[in-house]
Tab-separated table of C-alpha atoms in Angstrom:
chain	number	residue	atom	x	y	z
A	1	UNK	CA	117.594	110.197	121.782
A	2	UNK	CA	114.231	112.007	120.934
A	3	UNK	CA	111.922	110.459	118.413
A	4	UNK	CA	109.309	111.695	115.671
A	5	UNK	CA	107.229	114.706	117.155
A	6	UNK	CA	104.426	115.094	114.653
A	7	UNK	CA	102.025	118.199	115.905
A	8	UNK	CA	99.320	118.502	115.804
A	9	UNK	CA	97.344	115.229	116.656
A	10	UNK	CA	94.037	115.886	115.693
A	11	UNK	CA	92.742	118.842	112.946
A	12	UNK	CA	89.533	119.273	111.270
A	13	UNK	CA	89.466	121.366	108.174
A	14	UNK	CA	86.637	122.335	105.879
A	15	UNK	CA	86.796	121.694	102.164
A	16	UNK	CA	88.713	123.586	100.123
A	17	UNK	CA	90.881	125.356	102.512
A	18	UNK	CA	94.810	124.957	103.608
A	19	UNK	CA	96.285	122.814	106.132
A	20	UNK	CA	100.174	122.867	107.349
A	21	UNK	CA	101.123	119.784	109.455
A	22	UNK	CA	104.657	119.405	111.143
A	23	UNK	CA	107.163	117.066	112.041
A	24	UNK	CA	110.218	116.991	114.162
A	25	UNK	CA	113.219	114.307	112.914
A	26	UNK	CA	114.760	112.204	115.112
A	27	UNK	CA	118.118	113.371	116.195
A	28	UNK	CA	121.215	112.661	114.161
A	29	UNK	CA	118.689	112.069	111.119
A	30	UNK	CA	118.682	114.544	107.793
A	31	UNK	CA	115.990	112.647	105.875
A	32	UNK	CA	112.023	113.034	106.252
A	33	UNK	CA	109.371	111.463	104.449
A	34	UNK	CA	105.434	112.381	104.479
A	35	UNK	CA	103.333	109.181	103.972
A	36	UNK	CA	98.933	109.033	103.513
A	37	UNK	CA	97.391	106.791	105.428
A	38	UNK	CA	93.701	106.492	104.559
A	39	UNK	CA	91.547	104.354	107.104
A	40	UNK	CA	92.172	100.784	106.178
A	41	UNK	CA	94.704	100.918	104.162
A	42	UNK	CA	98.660	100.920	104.243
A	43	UNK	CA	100.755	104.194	103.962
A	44	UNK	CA	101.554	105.665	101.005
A	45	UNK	CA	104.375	107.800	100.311
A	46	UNK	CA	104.141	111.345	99.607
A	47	UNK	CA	107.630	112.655	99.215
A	48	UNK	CA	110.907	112.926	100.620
A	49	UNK	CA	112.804	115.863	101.873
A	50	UNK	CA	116.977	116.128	102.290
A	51	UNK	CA	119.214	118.915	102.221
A	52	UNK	CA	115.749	120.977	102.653
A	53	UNK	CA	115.261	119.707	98.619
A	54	UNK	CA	112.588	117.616	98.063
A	55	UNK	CA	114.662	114.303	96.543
A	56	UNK	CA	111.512	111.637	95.220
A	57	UNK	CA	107.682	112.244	95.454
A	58	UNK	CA	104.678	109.656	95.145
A	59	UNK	CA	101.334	109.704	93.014
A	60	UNK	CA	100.272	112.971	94.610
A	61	UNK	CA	98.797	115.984	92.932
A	62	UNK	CA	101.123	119.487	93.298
A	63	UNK	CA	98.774	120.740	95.716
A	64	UNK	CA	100.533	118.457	98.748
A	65	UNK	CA	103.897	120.091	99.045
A	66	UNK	CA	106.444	120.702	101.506
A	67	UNK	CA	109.192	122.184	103.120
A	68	UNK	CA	112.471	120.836	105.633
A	69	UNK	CA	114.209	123.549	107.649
A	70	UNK	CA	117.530	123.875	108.578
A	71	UNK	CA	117.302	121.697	111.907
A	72	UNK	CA	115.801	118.759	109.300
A	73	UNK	CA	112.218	119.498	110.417
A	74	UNK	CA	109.745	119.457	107.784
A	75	UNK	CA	106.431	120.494	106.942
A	76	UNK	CA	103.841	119.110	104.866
A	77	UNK	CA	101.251	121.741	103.355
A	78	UNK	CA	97.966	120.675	101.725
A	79	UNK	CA	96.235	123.431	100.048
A	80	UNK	CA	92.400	123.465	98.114
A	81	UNK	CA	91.571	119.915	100.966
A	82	UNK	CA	89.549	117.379	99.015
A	83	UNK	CA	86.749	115.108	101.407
A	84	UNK	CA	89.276	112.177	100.073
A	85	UNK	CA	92.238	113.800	102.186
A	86	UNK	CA	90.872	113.067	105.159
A	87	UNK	CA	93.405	110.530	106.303
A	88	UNK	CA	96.422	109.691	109.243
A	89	UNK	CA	99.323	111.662	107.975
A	90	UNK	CA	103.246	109.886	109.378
A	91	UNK	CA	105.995	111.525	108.860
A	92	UNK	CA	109.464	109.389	109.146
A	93	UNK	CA	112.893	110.750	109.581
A	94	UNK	CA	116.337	108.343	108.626
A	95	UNK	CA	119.982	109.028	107.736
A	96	UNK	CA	120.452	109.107	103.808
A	97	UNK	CA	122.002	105.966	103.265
A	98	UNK	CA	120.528	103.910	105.809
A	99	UNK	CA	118.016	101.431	106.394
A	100	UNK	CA	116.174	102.708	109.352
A	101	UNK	CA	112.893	105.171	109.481
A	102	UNK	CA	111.379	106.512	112.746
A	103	UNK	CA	107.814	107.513	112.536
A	104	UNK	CA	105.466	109.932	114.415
A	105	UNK	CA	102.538	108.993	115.640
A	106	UNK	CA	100.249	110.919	113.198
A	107	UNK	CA	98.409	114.002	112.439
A	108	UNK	CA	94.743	112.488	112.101
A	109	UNK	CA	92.992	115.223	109.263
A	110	UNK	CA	89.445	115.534	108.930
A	111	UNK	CA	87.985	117.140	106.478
A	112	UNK	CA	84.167	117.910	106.232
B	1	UNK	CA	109.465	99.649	90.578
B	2	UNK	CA	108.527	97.783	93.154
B	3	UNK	CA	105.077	96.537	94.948
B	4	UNK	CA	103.899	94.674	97.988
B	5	UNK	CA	100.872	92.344	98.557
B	6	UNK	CA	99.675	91.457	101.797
B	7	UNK	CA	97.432	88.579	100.585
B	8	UNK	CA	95.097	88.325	103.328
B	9	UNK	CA	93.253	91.099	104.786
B	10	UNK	CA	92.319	89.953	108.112
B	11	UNK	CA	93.600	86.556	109.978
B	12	UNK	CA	91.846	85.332	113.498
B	13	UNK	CA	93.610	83.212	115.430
B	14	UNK	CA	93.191	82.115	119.160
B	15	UNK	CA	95.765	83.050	121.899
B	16	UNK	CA	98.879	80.820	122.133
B	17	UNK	CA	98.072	79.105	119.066
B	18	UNK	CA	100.760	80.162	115.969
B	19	UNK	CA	100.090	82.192	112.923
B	20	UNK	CA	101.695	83.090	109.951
B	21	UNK	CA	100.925	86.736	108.271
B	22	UNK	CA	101.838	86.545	104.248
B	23	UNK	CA	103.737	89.048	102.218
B	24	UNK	CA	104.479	88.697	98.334
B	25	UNK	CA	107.067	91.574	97.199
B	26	UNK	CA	108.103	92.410	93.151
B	27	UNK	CA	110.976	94.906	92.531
B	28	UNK	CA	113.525	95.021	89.589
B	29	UNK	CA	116.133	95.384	91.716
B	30	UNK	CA	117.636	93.939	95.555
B	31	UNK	CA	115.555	95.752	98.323
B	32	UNK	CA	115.256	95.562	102.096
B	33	UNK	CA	111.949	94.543	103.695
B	34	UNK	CA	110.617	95.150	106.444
B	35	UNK	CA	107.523	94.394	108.862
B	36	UNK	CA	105.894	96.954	110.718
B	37	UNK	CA	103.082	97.064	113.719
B	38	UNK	CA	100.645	99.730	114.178
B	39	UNK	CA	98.500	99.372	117.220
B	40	UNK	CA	95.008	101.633	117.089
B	41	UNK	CA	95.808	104.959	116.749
B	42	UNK	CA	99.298	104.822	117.421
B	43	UNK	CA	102.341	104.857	114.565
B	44	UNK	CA	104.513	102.689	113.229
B	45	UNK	CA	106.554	100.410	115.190
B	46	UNK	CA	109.557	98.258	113.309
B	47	UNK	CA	108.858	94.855	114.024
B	48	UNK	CA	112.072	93.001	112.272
B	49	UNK	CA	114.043	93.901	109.157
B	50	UNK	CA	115.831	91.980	106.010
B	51	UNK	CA	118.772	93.830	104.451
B	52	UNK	CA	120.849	90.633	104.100
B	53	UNK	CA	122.641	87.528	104.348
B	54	UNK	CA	120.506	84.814	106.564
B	55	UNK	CA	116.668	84.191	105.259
B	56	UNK	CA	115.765	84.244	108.698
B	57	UNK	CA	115.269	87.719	110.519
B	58	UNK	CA	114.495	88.114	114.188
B	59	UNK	CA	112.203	90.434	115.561
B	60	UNK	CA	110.815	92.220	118.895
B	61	UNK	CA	107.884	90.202	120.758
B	62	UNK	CA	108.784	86.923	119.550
B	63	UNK	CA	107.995	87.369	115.627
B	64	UNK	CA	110.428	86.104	113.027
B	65	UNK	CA	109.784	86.089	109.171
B	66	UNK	CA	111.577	84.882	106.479
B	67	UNK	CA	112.662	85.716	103.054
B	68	UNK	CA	112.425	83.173	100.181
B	69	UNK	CA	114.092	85.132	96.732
B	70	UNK	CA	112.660	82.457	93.958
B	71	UNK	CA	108.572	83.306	95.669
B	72	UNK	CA	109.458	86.731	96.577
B	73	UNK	CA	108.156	85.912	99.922
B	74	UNK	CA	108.992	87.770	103.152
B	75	UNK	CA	105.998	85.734	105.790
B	76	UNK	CA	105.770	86.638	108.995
B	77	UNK	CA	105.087	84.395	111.725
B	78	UNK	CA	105.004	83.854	115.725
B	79	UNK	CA	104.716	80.712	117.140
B	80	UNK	CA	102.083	81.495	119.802
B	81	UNK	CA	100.026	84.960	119.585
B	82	UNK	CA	99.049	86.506	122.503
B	83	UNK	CA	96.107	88.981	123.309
B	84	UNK	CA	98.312	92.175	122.701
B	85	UNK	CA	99.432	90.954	119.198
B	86	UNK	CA	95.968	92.236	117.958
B	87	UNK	CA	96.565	94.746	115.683
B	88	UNK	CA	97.422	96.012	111.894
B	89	UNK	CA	100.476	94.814	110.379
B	90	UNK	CA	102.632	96.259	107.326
B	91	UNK	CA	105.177	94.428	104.906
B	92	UNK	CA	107.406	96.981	103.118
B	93	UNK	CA	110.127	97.155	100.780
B	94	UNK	CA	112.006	100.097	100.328
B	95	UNK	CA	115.260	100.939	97.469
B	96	UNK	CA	115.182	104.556	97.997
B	97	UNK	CA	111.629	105.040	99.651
B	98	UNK	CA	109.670	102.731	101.508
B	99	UNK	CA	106.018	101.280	99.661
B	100	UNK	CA	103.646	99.532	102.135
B	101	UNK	CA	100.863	96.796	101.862
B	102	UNK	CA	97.838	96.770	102.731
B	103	UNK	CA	98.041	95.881	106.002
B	104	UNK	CA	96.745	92.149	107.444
B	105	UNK	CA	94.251	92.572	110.691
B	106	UNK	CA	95.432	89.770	113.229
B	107	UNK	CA	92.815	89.529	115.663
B	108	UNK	CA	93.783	87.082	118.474
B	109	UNK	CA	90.576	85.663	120.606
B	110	UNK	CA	90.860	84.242	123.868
């Protein structure tokens, strides 16, 4: 079975503008979830995505939003980038109902 | 709702000696918990899970932690760390989403 394909790795953004990172779920999953990871500190969680509805969301302004296709991939859009969102974004895919989350590796965002 | 602390930030230890990584949870309601692994620049790894029944939970690379209801404790510990162990470990508790700790640095020396 194929994992959590986050894309892409690396980006560096300049204040103020828009950034669009993806994720590809794990197969047989329909749930994603977008977590912040600042440096030194644990993850925290964005929101969550099923039915391509977004279904519980964290502390974060409206500006972070998102989108899950179809094929449960998902999107997470970031729009008017603050210096503080320069973090590691994971994205983790499960079954509704379950107890088990697959993450990505990251998108590491930079923003100067 | 429901929090984690990860009470220590950082723990040293020396290879092949034991070490114990501690996790305090709060939450209104049952959860699961979790430990994860994240080595540098990597993900998330699941080291072991609770969702029920025994306190003890058994994990990949030798780790085992266990659950303890009236502390709302979840530690995690290996009885003898090796070199690759170093690296940043998460408690988590999750009801419909998971919420994350801190993270504890174990840095094993030789």
């Amino acid at each position: 079975e194929t994992g959590v394909t986050q894309s892409p790795t690396h980006l560096i953004k300049t204040r103020g503008q828009q950034v669009t990172l993806r994720c590809s779920s794990q197969s047989g999953h329909n749930t994603v979830s977008w977590y912040q990871q600042a440096l030194g500190q644990g993850p925290q969680f964005i929101f969550q995505y099923y039915r391509e509805e977004e279904n519980g969301r964290g502390n974060f302004p409206p500006r972070f939003s998102g989108l899950q296709f179809p094929n449960y991939s998902s999107e997470l859009n970031v729009n008017a980038l603050e210096l503080d969102d320069s973090a590691l974004y994971l994205c983790a895919s499960s079954l509704v109902g379950s107890d088990g989350y697959t993450f990505g590796s990251g998108t590491r965002l930079t923003v100067v | 709702a429901q929090s984690v602390t990860q009470l220590d930030s950082q723990v040293p230890v020396f290879e092949e000696a034991p070490v114990e990584l501690r996790c305090n949870y709060s939450s209104s309601v049952s959860v699961y918990l979790f430990w994860y692994v994240q080595y540098p620049n990597q993900g998330l790894q699941l080291l072991l899970k609770y969702l029920s029944g025994s306190t003890l939970v058994k994990g990949i690379n030798g780790f085992e932690a266990e659950i303890n209801k009236s502390q709302t404790s979840f530690h995690l510990r290996k009885p003898s760390v090796h070199i690759s162990d170093t690296a940043e470990y998460f408690c988590a508790v999750t009801r419909n989403m998971l919420t994350f700790g801190g993270g504890t640095r174990l840095m094993v020396k030789p």
